[in-house]
Coordinates of C-alpha atoms in Angstrom, one line a residue:
Chain A
X1 CA 12.7 80.2 -6.4
X2 CA 10.7 80.6 -3.2
X3 CA 8.3 78.1 -2.0
X4 CA 4.9 78.7 -0.5
X5 CA 4.8 78.9 3.3
X6 CA 2.1 79.9 5.8
X7 CA 3.2 81.7 8.9
X8 CA 1.8 80.5 12.2
X9 CA 2.2 81.3 15.8
X10 CA 0.8 79.9 19.0
X11 CA -1.2 81.7 21.5
X12 CA -0.4 80.0 24.8
X13 CA -0.2 81.5 28.2
X14 CA 0.1 79.7 31.5
X15 CA 0.0 80.5 35.2
X16 CA 2.5 78.1 36.7
X17 CA 1.7 77.1 40.3
X18 CA 4.7 77.3 42.7
X19 CA 3.1 74.5 44.8
X20 CA 3.3 73.6 48.4
X21 CA 7.1 73.5 48.6
X22 CA 7.6 76.4 46.1
X23 CA 5.2 78.7 47.9
X24 CA 7.2 78.5 51.2
X25 CA 10.5 78.9 49.3
X26 CA 9.4 82.1 47.6
X27 CA 7.6 83.5 50.7
X28 CA 10.7 83.1 52.8
X29 CA 12.8 84.6 50.1
X30 CA 10.5 87.6 49.6
X31 CA 9.5 88.3 53.3
X32 CA 12.6 87.2 55.2
X33 CA 15.4 87.2 52.6
X34 CA 16.1 83.6 53.5
X35 CA 16.6 80.4 51.6
X36 CA 14.9 77.2 52.8
X37 CA 15.0 73.6 51.8
X38 CA 13.3 70.4 52.7
X39 CA 15.1 67.4 54.2
X40 CA 14.6 63.7 53.9
X41 CA 15.8 62.3 57.2
X42 CA 15.9 58.8 55.8
X43 CA 18.2 59.6 52.8
X44 CA 19.9 62.5 54.6
X45 CA 19.3 64.7 51.6
X46 CA 18.4 68.4 51.8
X47 CA 16.6 69.6 48.7
X48 CA 17.1 73.2 47.4
X49 CA 14.8 74.2 45.8
X50 CA 12.6 72.4 48.3
X51 CA 10.4 69.5 47.2
X52 CA 7.6 68.0 49.1
X53 CA 8.8 64.5 48.3
X54 CA 12.1 62.7 48.2
X55 CA 13.4 61.8 44.7
X56 CA 15.3 58.9 46.1
X57 CA 12.9 57.1 48.5
X58 CA 9.6 58.8 47.4
X59 CA 8.7 59.8 51.0
X60 CA 6.6 62.8 51.6
X61 CA 8.8 65.5 53.2
X62 CA 7.7 68.0 55.9
X63 CA 11.0 68.8 57.6
X64 CA 12.0 72.3 56.7
X65 CA 15.4 73.7 57.1
X66 CA 16.9 77.2 56.9
X67 CA 19.9 77.0 54.6
X68 CA 22.6 79.7 54.1
X69 CA 22.8 82.2 51.2
X70 CA 26.4 80.9 50.7
X71 CA 27.5 78.1 48.5
X72 CA 30.1 76.8 46.0
X73 CA 30.3 77.1 42.2
X74 CA 29.9 73.6 40.8
X75 CA 29.6 74.4 37.1
X76 CA 29.6 77.6 35.1
X77 CA 29.7 79.0 31.6
X78 CA 30.4 82.4 30.0
X79 CA 27.5 83.2 27.7
X80 CA 28.4 85.2 24.5
X81 CA 25.2 85.2 22.6
X82 CA 21.5 86.1 23.2
X83 CA 18.6 83.9 22.5
X84 CA 18.5 85.1 18.9
X85 CA 22.1 84.1 18.5
X86 CA 23.3 87.7 18.4
X87 CA 26.6 88.5 20.0
X88 CA 26.3 90.1 23.3
X89 CA 28.2 93.3 24.0
X90 CA 29.0 92.1 27.5
X91 CA 29.2 88.3 28.1
X92 CA 27.9 87.1 31.4
X93 CA 28.5 84.1 33.6
X94 CA 25.7 81.7 34.7
X95 CA 26.3 78.7 36.8
X96 CA 25.1 76.2 39.4
X97 CA 25.8 77.1 43.0
X98 CA 25.6 74.2 45.5
X99 CA 24.2 75.8 48.7
X100 CA 26.3 74.9 51.7
X101 CA 25.0 72.0 53.8
X102 CA 22.6 70.8 51.1
X103 CA 22.6 68.5 48.1
X104 CA 20.8 71.1 46.0
X105 CA 21.4 74.7 45.0
X106 CA 20.4 77.2 42.4
X107 CA 21.2 78.1 38.9
X108 CA 21.9 81.8 38.7
X109 CA 24.1 84.6 37.4
X110 CA 27.5 84.8 39.0
X111 CA 29.5 88.0 39.1
X112 CA 33.2 87.9 39.9
X113 CA 36.3 89.2 38.2
X114 CA 37.2 85.5 37.6
X115 CA 34.7 82.7 38.1
X116 CA 36.2 79.2 39.1
X117 CA 34.5 76.0 40.1
X118 CA 34.9 75.5 43.8
X119 CA 34.8 79.2 44.4
X120 CA 32.7 80.3 47.5
X121 CA 29.9 82.7 46.6
X122 CA 26.9 84.2 48.3
X123 CA 23.4 85.2 47.0
X124 CA 23.0 89.0 46.6
X125 CA 19.3 89.8 47.2
X126 CA 17.3 92.7 45.8
X127 CA 15.8 95.1 48.3
X128 CA 12.4 95.1 46.6
X129 CA 11.4 91.4 46.4
X130 CA 8.3 90.0 44.8
X131 CA 8.6 86.2 45.3
X132 CA 10.7 85.2 42.3
X133 CA 14.0 83.6 41.5
X134 CA 15.0 87.1 40.3
X135 CA 14.7 88.3 43.9
X136 CA 18.3 87.1 43.9
X137 CA 20.2 89.5 41.8
X138 CA 23.2 87.2 41.3
X139 CA 25.8 85.3 43.3
X140 CA 29.1 86.9 44.1
X141 CA 32.2 86.1 46.2
Chain B
X1 CA 16.7 38.7 25.0
X2 CA 14.3 35.8 24.6
X3 CA 12.3 37.0 21.7
X4 CA 14.6 37.5 18.7
X5 CA 13.8 40.7 16.8
X6 CA 15.5 42.0 13.6
X7 CA 15.7 45.1 11.6
X8 CA 14.4 44.0 8.2
X9 CA 14.0 47.4 6.6
X10 CA 15.9 50.7 6.9
X11 CA 15.5 54.0 5.0
X12 CA 16.0 57.6 5.4
X13 CA 15.9 60.9 3.6
X14 CA 19.1 62.9 3.1
X15 CA 19.8 65.2 6.0
X16 CA 19.4 68.8 4.9
X17 CA 19.3 72.2 6.7
X18 CA 16.6 73.4 4.3
X19 CA 13.8 71.3 2.9
X20 CA 11.6 74.2 1.8
X21 CA 10.1 72.4 -1.2
X22 CA 8.9 69.4 0.9
X23 CA 6.5 69.5 3.8
X24 CA 6.9 67.4 7.0
X25 CA 4.4 64.7 5.8
X26 CA 6.3 64.4 2.5
X27 CA 9.6 64.1 4.4
X28 CA 8.2 61.3 6.5
X29 CA 6.6 59.6 3.4
X30 CA 10.1 59.7 1.7
X31 CA 11.8 58.0 4.7
X32 CA 9.0 55.5 5.1
X33 CA 8.9 54.6 1.4
X34 CA 12.6 54.0 1.3
X35 CA 12.4 51.7 4.3
X36 CA 9.4 49.7 3.0
X37 CA 11.1 49.3 -0.3
X38 CA 14.2 48.2 1.4
X39 CA 12.2 45.6 3.3
X40 CA 10.1 44.6 0.3
X41 CA 6.9 45.2 2.3
X42 CA 3.6 46.9 1.6
X43 CA 2.7 48.9 4.7
X44 CA -1.1 48.6 3.9
X45 CA -1.0 44.9 4.5
X46 CA 2.4 43.7 5.7
X47 CA 3.1 46.0 8.7
X48 CA 1.1 45.4 11.8
X49 CA 1.8 48.5 13.8
X50 CA 3.5 51.9 13.5
X51 CA 5.4 54.0 16.1
X52 CA 6.5 57.6 15.6
X53 CA 8.6 59.8 17.8
X54 CA 7.7 63.4 18.1
X55 CA 7.0 66.3 20.4
X56 CA 4.2 68.8 19.7
X57 CA 6.4 71.9 20.1
X58 CA 9.0 70.8 17.6
X59 CA 6.2 70.0 15.1
X60 CA 4.0 73.1 15.6
X61 CA 0.9 71.0 16.2
X62 CA -1.2 70.2 19.2
X63 CA -2.0 66.5 19.5
X64 CA 0.6 65.8 16.8
X65 CA 0.0 62.1 16.9
X66 CA -3.3 62.6 15.1
X67 CA -1.4 63.8 12.1
X68 CA 0.8 60.8 11.6
X69 CA -1.0 57.9 9.9
X70 CA -1.5 58.8 6.3
X71 CA 2.1 59.5 5.3
X72 CA 3.3 56.3 6.9
X73 CA 0.7 54.0 5.3
X74 CA -0.8 53.6 8.7
X75 CA -4.4 54.9 8.2
X76 CA -6.9 52.7 10.1
X77 CA -4.1 50.8 11.7
X78 CA -2.6 50.6 15.2
X79 CA -0.4 53.8 15.5
X80 CA 1.1 55.5 18.5
X81 CA 3.5 58.4 19.0
X82 CA 6.2 58.4 21.6
X83 CA 7.2 61.7 23.0
X84 CA 10.9 60.7 23.0
X85 CA 13.9 60.1 20.9
X86 CA 13.9 57.5 18.1
X87 CA 15.6 54.9 20.3
X88 CA 12.7 55.2 22.8
X89 CA 10.4 54.5 19.9
X90 CA 12.6 51.5 18.9
X91 CA 12.2 50.1 22.4
X92 CA 8.4 50.5 22.3
X93 CA 8.3 48.8 18.9
X94 CA 10.4 45.9 20.2
X95 CA 8.1 45.5 23.2
X96 CA 5.1 45.4 21.0
X97 CA 6.6 42.5 19.2
X98 CA 7.8 40.8 22.5
X99 CA 4.2 41.1 23.8
X100 CA 3.1 38.8 21.0
X101 CA 0.5 41.2 19.7
X102 CA 2.2 42.0 16.5
X103 CA 4.9 40.6 14.2
X104 CA 6.1 43.5 12.1
X105 CA 6.4 47.2 13.3
X106 CA 7.6 50.3 11.6
X107 CA 9.3 53.0 13.8
X108 CA 9.8 56.5 12.5
X109 CA 11.5 59.6 13.8
X110 CA 12.1 62.9 12.0
X111 CA 13.1 66.5 12.2
X112 CA 11.4 69.3 10.3
X113 CA 13.1 71.8 12.5
X114 CA 13.6 74.3 9.7
X115 CA 9.8 74.9 10.0
X116 CA 10.4 76.3 13.5
X117 CA 11.4 80.0 13.5
X118 CA 11.9 80.1 17.3
X119 CA 13.9 77.0 18.1
X120 CA 15.9 78.6 21.0
X121 CA 12.6 79.8 22.6
X122 CA 11.1 76.3 22.4
X123 CA 14.2 74.8 24.0
X124 CA 14.0 77.5 26.8
X125 CA 10.3 76.5 27.2
X126 CA 11.5 73.1 28.3
X127 CA 13.1 74.6 31.4
X128 CA 11.5 74.8 34.8
X129 CA 9.1 77.8 34.5
X130 CA 9.6 79.1 38.0
X131 CA 13.2 78.4 39.0
X132 CA 15.0 78.5 35.7
X133 CA 13.0 80.2 32.9
X134 CA 13.0 83.7 34.5
X135 CA 16.8 83.8 34.1
X136 CA 16.1 83.7 30.3
X137 CA 19.0 83.8 27.8
X138 CA 20.1 81.3 25.2
X139 CA 19.1 77.9 26.6
X140 CA 22.4 76.2 25.4
X141 CA 24.1 77.7 28.4
X142 CA 23.2 74.5 30.2
X143 CA 25.5 72.6 27.8
X144 CA 28.2 75.2 28.5
X145 CA 27.9 74.6 32.2
X146 CA 27.9 70.8 31.7
X147 CA 31.0 70.9 29.4
X148 CA 32.8 73.0 32.0
X149 CA 31.9 70.6 34.8
X150 CA 32.7 67.5 32.7
X151 CA 36.2 68.8 31.6
X152 CA 37.0 70.0 35.1
X153 CA 35.9 66.8 36.7
X154 CA 37.3 64.3 34.2
X155 CA 40.5 65.9 33.0
X156 CA 39.5 65.7 29.4
X157 CA 40.4 68.9 27.5
X158 CA 38.8 71.5 25.2
X159 CA 41.3 70.5 22.5
X160 CA 40.2 66.8 22.8
X161 CA 36.6 68.0 22.3
X162 CA 37.8 69.9 19.2
X163 CA 39.3 66.6 18.1
X164 CA 35.8 65.0 18.2
X165 CA 34.5 67.8 15.9
X166 CA 37.4 67.3 13.5
X167 CA 36.9 63.5 13.5
X168 CA 33.1 63.6 13.0
X169 CA 33.0 66.3 10.4
X170 CA 35.7 64.5 8.4
X171 CA 33.9 61.2 8.7
X172 CA 30.8 62.9 7.4
X173 CA 32.6 63.6 4.1
X174 CA 32.2 59.9 3.3
X175 CA 28.5 59.9 4.2
X176 CA 26.2 60.9 1.3
X177 CA 23.3 61.5 3.8
X178 CA 25.4 64.1 5.8
X179 CA 24.9 67.9 5.7
X180 CA 28.0 69.2 7.4
X181 CA 30.9 67.1 6.1
X182 CA 34.0 69.3 6.2
X183 CA 37.7 69.0 6.7
X184 CA 38.1 70.8 10.0
X185 CA 41.2 70.8 12.3
X186 CA 41.5 71.2 16.0
X187 CA 42.8 74.7 15.5
X188 CA 39.7 75.7 13.5
X189 CA 37.4 74.5 16.3
X190 CA 39.5 76.2 19.0
X191 CA 39.5 79.4 17.0
X192 CA 35.7 79.4 16.3
X193 CA 33.5 82.0 18.0
X194 CA 33.1 81.6 21.8
X195 CA 29.4 80.7 22.5
X196 CA 28.9 79.2 26.0
X197 CA 32.5 78.9 27.1
X198 CA 34.1 76.5 27.0
X199 CA 31.7 75.6 24.2
X200 CA 32.5 77.3 20.9
X201 CA 30.6 77.6 17.7
X202 CA 32.0 74.4 16.1
X203 CA 31.5 72.3 19.3
X204 CA 27.8 72.6 18.6
X205 CA 25.9 70.5 16.0
X206 CA 23.9 72.5 13.6
X207 CA 20.2 71.7 13.1
X208 CA 19.0 69.6 10.1
X209 CA 15.9 68.1 8.6
X210 CA 15.3 64.5 7.9
X211 CA 13.3 61.3 8.4
X212 CA 14.5 57.9 9.4
X213 CA 12.5 54.7 9.4
X214 CA 13.3 51.2 10.5
X215 CA 11.1 48.2 10.1
X216 CA 11.3 45.5 12.8
X217 CA 10.1 41.9 12.7
X218 CA 10.1 38.9 15.0
X219 CA 12.6 36.1 14.1
X220 CA 10.3 33.7 12.2
X221 CA 9.0 36.5 9.9
X222 CA 12.4 38.3 9.7
X223 CA 14.1 35.4 8.0
X224 CA 11.3 35.4 5.3
X225 CA 11.5 39.1 4.8
X226 CA 15.2 39.9 4.8
X227 CA 18.4 38.3 3.4
X228 CA 20.4 40.2 5.9
X229 CA 18.5 40.7 9.1
X230 CA 20.3 42.7 11.8
X231 CA 19.4 41.5 15.3
X232 CA 18.4 43.8 18.1
X233 CA 19.8 42.0 21.1
X234 CA 19.4 44.6 23.8
X235 CA 17.9 48.0 24.5
X236 CA 17.4 50.3 27.5
X237 CA 16.3 53.8 28.4
X238 CA 16.6 56.1 31.4
X239 CA 15.8 59.5 32.7
X240 CA 17.9 61.3 35.4
X241 CA 16.5 64.1 37.4
X242 CA 14.9 66.9 35.4
X243 CA 16.0 69.3 38.0
X244 CA 19.2 71.2 37.0
X245 CA 19.6 71.8 40.7
X246 CA 19.7 68.0 41.5
X247 CA 22.1 66.8 38.9
X248 CA 25.5 65.4 39.3
X249 CA 27.1 67.9 36.9
X250 CA 29.6 66.4 34.5
X251 CA 28.2 62.9 34.5
X252 CA 25.7 61.4 32.1
X253 CA 23.9 59.1 34.5
X254 CA 21.1 58.5 32.1
X255 CA 23.5 57.1 29.6
X256 CA 25.2 54.9 32.2
X257 CA 21.9 53.4 33.2
X258 CA 20.4 53.1 29.7
X259 CA 23.5 51.2 28.5
X260 CA 23.5 49.0 31.6
X261 CA 20.0 48.0 30.8
X262 CA 20.8 47.2 27.2
X263 CA 24.1 45.4 28.1
X264 CA 22.2 43.2 30.5
X265 CA 19.6 42.2 28.0
X266 CA 22.3 41.5 25.4
X267 CA 24.5 39.6 27.8
X268 CA 27.4 42.0 27.5
X269 CA 29.7 42.0 30.5
X270 CA 32.7 43.8 29.1
X271 CA 31.5 46.4 26.6
X272 CA 35.0 47.5 25.7
X273 CA 36.0 44.1 24.4
X274 CA 32.5 43.0 23.2
X275 CA 31.4 46.0 21.2
X276 CA 33.2 46.6 17.9
X277 CA 31.9 50.1 17.1
X278 CA 29.4 52.6 18.3
X279 CA 27.3 55.6 17.3
X280 CA 26.9 57.8 20.3
X281 CA 25.2 61.2 20.8
X282 CA 27.4 64.2 19.9
X283 CA 25.0 67.1 19.7
X284 CA 27.8 68.9 21.5
X285 CA 31.4 67.7 21.1
X286 CA 32.0 67.0 24.8
X287 CA 28.9 64.8 24.9
X288 CA 30.7 62.2 22.7
X289 CA 33.5 61.9 25.3
X290 CA 31.1 62.0 28.2
X291 CA 28.8 59.4 26.7
X292 CA 31.7 57.1 25.8
X293 CA 32.8 57.1 29.4
X294 CA 29.2 56.7 30.6
X295 CA 28.5 53.6 28.5
X296 CA 31.8 52.0 29.5
X297 CA 33.6 52.3 26.2
X298 CA 36.3 54.5 27.7
X299 CA 37.7 54.7 31.2
X300 CA 36.7 57.7 33.4
X301 CA 38.7 60.7 32.2
X302 CA 40.3 58.6 29.4
X303 CA 38.0 59.2 26.4
X304 CA 40.0 62.3 25.3
X305 CA 43.3 60.5 25.4
X306 CA 41.8 57.5 23.6
X307 CA 40.6 59.9 20.9
X308 CA 44.0 61.5 20.5
X309 CA 45.5 58.0 20.2
X310 CA 43.3 57.4 17.2
X311 CA 41.2 54.7 19.0
X312 CA 37.9 56.2 17.9
X313 CA 38.8 57.1 14.3
X314 CA 37.3 55.1 11.5
X315 CA 40.5 53.0 11.3
X316 CA 41.0 52.7 15.0
X317 CA 40.1 49.9 17.4
X318 CA 36.7 51.2 18.3
X319 CA 35.3 53.5 15.6
X320 CA 32.9 56.0 17.0
X321 CA 30.4 58.0 14.8
X322 CA 31.8 56.7 11.5
X323 CA 28.6 58.3 10.1
X324 CA 29.8 61.7 11.1
X325 CA 27.4 61.9 14.1
X326 CA 25.3 64.9 14.8
X327 CA 28.3 67.2 14.3
X328 CA 28.8 66.0 10.8
X329 CA 25.3 65.0 9.7
X330 CA 23.4 67.6 11.7
X331 CA 21.2 67.6 14.8
X332 CA 18.1 65.6 13.8
X333 CA 16.3 66.4 17.1
X334 CA 14.2 63.3 18.0
X335 CA 15.5 61.4 15.0
X336 CA 19.1 61.6 16.2
X337 CA 18.9 58.3 18.0
X338 CA 17.2 56.5 15.2
X339 CA 19.9 57.9 12.8
X340 CA 22.5 56.3 15.2
X341 CA 20.6 53.0 14.9
X342 CA 20.4 53.3 11.1
X343 CA 24.1 53.8 10.8
X344 CA 24.8 50.8 13.0
X345 CA 22.5 48.7 10.8
X346 CA 24.1 49.9 7.5
X347 CA 27.5 49.1 8.9
X348 CA 26.5 45.6 10.0
X349 CA 24.9 44.9 6.7
X350 CA 28.0 46.1 4.9
X351 CA 26.1 48.9 3.1
X352 CA 28.0 51.9 4.6
X353 CA 29.7 52.6 1.2
X354 CA 32.9 54.7 1.5
X355 CA 32.8 54.7 5.3
X356 CA 32.3 50.9 5.7
X357 CA 34.1 49.5 8.7
X358 CA 35.9 46.2 8.4
X359 CA 34.7 43.0 10.1
X360 CA 32.0 44.5 12.4
X361 CA 29.8 42.1 14.2
X362 CA 28.1 44.1 17.0
X363 CA 27.5 47.8 17.5
X364 CA 25.9 50.2 20.0
X365 CA 23.6 53.1 19.3
X366 CA 23.1 55.6 22.1
X367 CA 21.0 58.7 22.3
X368 CA 20.4 61.8 24.4
X369 CA 17.3 64.0 24.1
X370 CA 19.2 67.3 24.1
X371 CA 19.3 70.4 26.3
X372 CA 17.9 70.6 29.0
X373 CA 17.2 66.9 29.4
X374 CA 18.9 64.2 31.3
X375 CA 17.2 61.4 29.3
X376 CA 18.5 58.9 26.7
X377 CA 18.4 55.4 25.4
X378 CA 20.7 52.7 24.0
X379 CA 20.4 49.7 21.8
X380 CA 22.7 46.9 20.7
X381 CA 22.6 45.5 17.2
X382 CA 24.3 42.3 15.9
X383 CA 24.8 40.7 12.6

């Protein structure tokens, strides 16, 4: 026996604002191929992605810092299924890379023959950049 | 806690992966009716206030809280919806009583997740839209990353996580509410499909529908209403950073802080010797071990060994998820925490049927809101 259902979907589109801190992050990435963060001098925390306020002391932050493209793998996973739960032909690795000299980092794809936590990796940038997290192709040793 | 508050009514539907014959309001009506019958109360006159826990995207409604009153007996009555887990709702209900405004409050949480065809997409929609969402993919990768960092950092093992699955699914065989009770061995889990390595298919709780309702009352009322009031002696809640980039990977800070808050209220200094049993979040197998360490029921890096030594089994020193947990009963989304609370209440009342634990006096319920959150709550119940 099948029961009566009504199919519904939701029309919802958004334009998410990068904001004061995000604007600068994505412009630097796009125009200069650089990563930047903000620093809280009081807490000695460098935020990547940058934030215009400190999570710890709630101060407004205006100290900008160039940070390297290099970092260390802190957590990673090998993904075997797509968003519809179908098995992927090629599993891929995604992880969190702590950017050197900062308390932050980026979640991104990691490409290496064998990925280990603690491994040193570097952001590989695309040549044609548009101001998106996908301007970084992946991290690699 | 100065104001004494008791659970005077408890009810729930069975937890089922498919509830096609019943709509979400009827599911809530069933859970509520059972709890009100249990309490011997008429919601139209005996219950002063109603709290539900829900989130628009799970439900498929904008302004979901508008759709709550009728099926709970709450029309034309004070009603509010908490966008949080059932234990967050329990905390709000307690505070309403503590404020002196009301005497008796119903708190409801449910999952009608089978109505949602695009669950994974809605979970992904909870990710930061600019820094994380463009990477796309199945959103549970965040749990895979966390499991990897937790196991690496703590020394617990994949096999021990598989032991959690085996324990909880086996426990669920004795729970008539549970959907996924099964005799599963460590080898079965280890051999199950790789998903978000190290997380495998059986490490991940399957989704389920259900509704859970508790009725709370202040002490002087509670003694009139119930023969077996179960006292809520502490509760707490906490949110870590929502930024995946700002987390201490491998640590459940939200659970540490929520438990600390609850322990302080309950006057618990040594949780390991003062808590007899617990129901903790296990939406992923590693989460049970991680949460046990976070709430101080196991030493750092020791939860897996304790599990292997039988400490957390139903006949061990500190039974954990005797209900079967989310792995055995199903992932009830926002109702998961309230199900934890329900099980603690049933155990303390001596109504846990075939899975009844011996001589339990005080238990902990702990919740986590699921991927990608770093939010959760905790509550202490006593006989």
